[in-house]
Coordinates of C-alpha atoms in Angstrom, one line a residue:
X1483 CA 45.1 -25.1 -58.5
X1484 CA 47.1 -26.4 -55.6
X1485 CA 48.2 -22.9 -54.8
X1486 CA 44.6 -21.6 -54.8
X1487 CA 43.6 -24.4 -52.5
X1488 CA 46.4 -23.7 -50.1
X1489 CA 45.5 -20.0 -50.0
X1490 CA 41.9 -20.8 -49.4
X1491 CA 42.8 -23.1 -46.5
X1492 CA 45.1 -20.4 -45.1
X1493 CA 42.4 -17.7 -45.3
X1494 CA 39.8 -20.0 -43.6
X1495 CA 42.3 -20.7 -40.8
X1496 CA 42.9 -17.0 -40.2
X1497 CA 39.2 -16.2 -40.2
X1498 CA 38.5 -19.1 -37.7
X1499 CA 41.4 -18.0 -35.5
X1500 CA 40.1 -14.4 -35.4
X1501 CA 36.6 -15.7 -34.5
X1502 CA 37.9 -17.8 -31.7
X1503 CA 39.9 -14.9 -30.2
X1504 CA 36.6 -12.8 -29.9
X1505 CA 34.8 -13.6 -26.7
X1506 CA 31.2 -14.6 -26.5
X1507 CA 28.6 -12.6 -24.7
X1508 CA 27.6 -15.7 -22.6
X1509 CA 30.5 -14.8 -20.3
X1510 CA 28.2 -12.1 -18.9
X1511 CA 25.3 -12.6 -16.5
X1512 CA 22.3 -10.7 -18.0
X1513 CA 20.2 -11.8 -14.9
X1514 CA 22.3 -9.5 -12.7
X1515 CA 22.3 -6.0 -14.4
X1516 CA 24.3 -3.3 -12.7
X1517 CA 24.2 0.5 -12.9
X1518 CA 27.7 2.0 -12.2
X1519 CA 28.8 5.6 -11.9
X1520 CA 32.3 6.9 -11.5
X1521 CA 35.3 8.5 -13.1
X1522 CA 37.0 7.3 -16.2
X1523 CA 40.6 6.4 -15.4
X1524 CA 41.6 5.1 -18.8
X1525 CA 39.9 4.4 -22.1
X1526 CA 40.6 2.6 -25.3
X1527 CA 38.9 3.0 -28.6
X1528 CA 40.1 0.0 -30.6
X1529 CA 38.8 -3.2 -32.2
X1530 CA 37.1 -5.4 -31.4
X1531 CA 35.6 -3.4 -28.5
X1532 CA 36.3 -0.1 -26.8
X1533 CA 36.7 0.0 -23.1
X1534 CA 36.9 2.3 -20.1
X1535 CA 38.4 1.7 -16.7
X1536 CA 35.7 3.2 -14.4
X1537 CA 36.6 4.0 -10.8
X1538 CA 33.5 3.7 -8.7
X1539 CA 33.2 4.3 -4.9
X1540 CA 34.2 0.7 -4.1
X1541 CA 36.5 -0.5 -7.0
X1542 CA 37.7 0.1 -10.5
X1543 CA 35.8 -1.8 -13.3
X1544 CA 36.9 -2.8 -16.8
X1545 CA 33.9 -1.8 -18.8
X1546 CA 33.7 -3.4 -22.2
X1547 CA 32.0 -1.1 -24.7
X1548 CA 30.9 -1.5 -28.4
X1549 CA 33.2 -1.5 -31.4
X1550 CA 34.5 2.0 -32.2
X1551 CA 32.5 2.3 -35.5
X1552 CA 29.2 1.7 -33.6
X1553 CA 30.1 4.2 -30.9
X1554 CA 31.0 6.8 -33.5
X1555 CA 27.8 6.2 -35.5
X1556 CA 25.8 6.7 -32.3
X1557 CA 27.5 9.9 -31.4
X1558 CA 30.0 8.7 -28.7
X1559 CA 33.3 10.2 -29.9
X1560 CA 36.6 9.1 -28.5
X1561 CA 37.1 12.5 -26.9
X1562 CA 34.1 11.9 -24.7
X1563 CA 35.8 9.0 -23.0
X1564 CA 38.8 11.1 -21.8
X1565 CA 40.3 10.2 -18.4
X1566 CA 39.0 12.3 -15.6
X1567 CA 35.5 12.5 -17.1
X1568 CA 32.4 11.2 -15.3
X1569 CA 30.3 8.4 -16.7
X1570 CA 27.5 6.0 -15.8
X1571 CA 27.1 2.6 -17.4
X1572 CA 24.4 0.0 -17.3
X1573 CA 25.4 -3.5 -18.1
X1574 CA 26.1 -7.1 -17.1
X1575 CA 28.9 -8.4 -14.9
X1576 CA 31.3 -11.0 -16.2
X1577 CA 30.6 -14.4 -14.6
X1578 CA 34.3 -15.2 -13.8
X1579 CA 36.0 -11.8 -13.7
X1580 CA 34.5 -9.8 -10.8
X1581 CA 35.8 -6.4 -12.0
X1582 CA 34.5 -6.6 -15.6
X1583 CA 31.2 -5.4 -17.0
X1584 CA 29.8 -5.5 -20.5
X1585 CA 28.0 -2.2 -21.1
X1586 CA 24.6 -2.0 -22.8
X1587 CA 24.4 1.8 -22.3
X1588 CA 26.8 4.5 -21.3
X1589 CA 26.0 8.1 -20.2
X1590 CA 28.6 10.8 -20.5
X1591 CA 27.4 14.2 -19.6
X1592 CA 23.9 14.5 -21.0
X1593 CA 24.6 12.1 -23.8
X1594 CA 23.1 8.6 -23.5
X1595 CA 24.5 6.0 -26.0
X1596 CA 22.9 2.6 -26.5
X1597 CA 25.8 0.3 -27.3
X1598 CA 24.1 -3.0 -28.4

């Protein structure tokens, strides 16, 4: 019984720690939407969110995307985010990180993918 209680406490701690590591969407300012277009310099297709580094005319942005499973389900394959490709994103800037954007939608070629 003591062992089960200890395992339960350990499991609850791990779940809580994981939840705290995930950022909240309140970090982004939905009152200031941006539309960015540029070249993908780097991309990641990992949990909890994918990302692209998008070079625009004035700077390079870290664009936070949806989880890989959602992107796959909506037809945005990892190969579509290859460096050198062109993309447009619509989303919200981070309140404290001036080079970060949470994407609501991404367009690669003719493919528009809603991420939220």
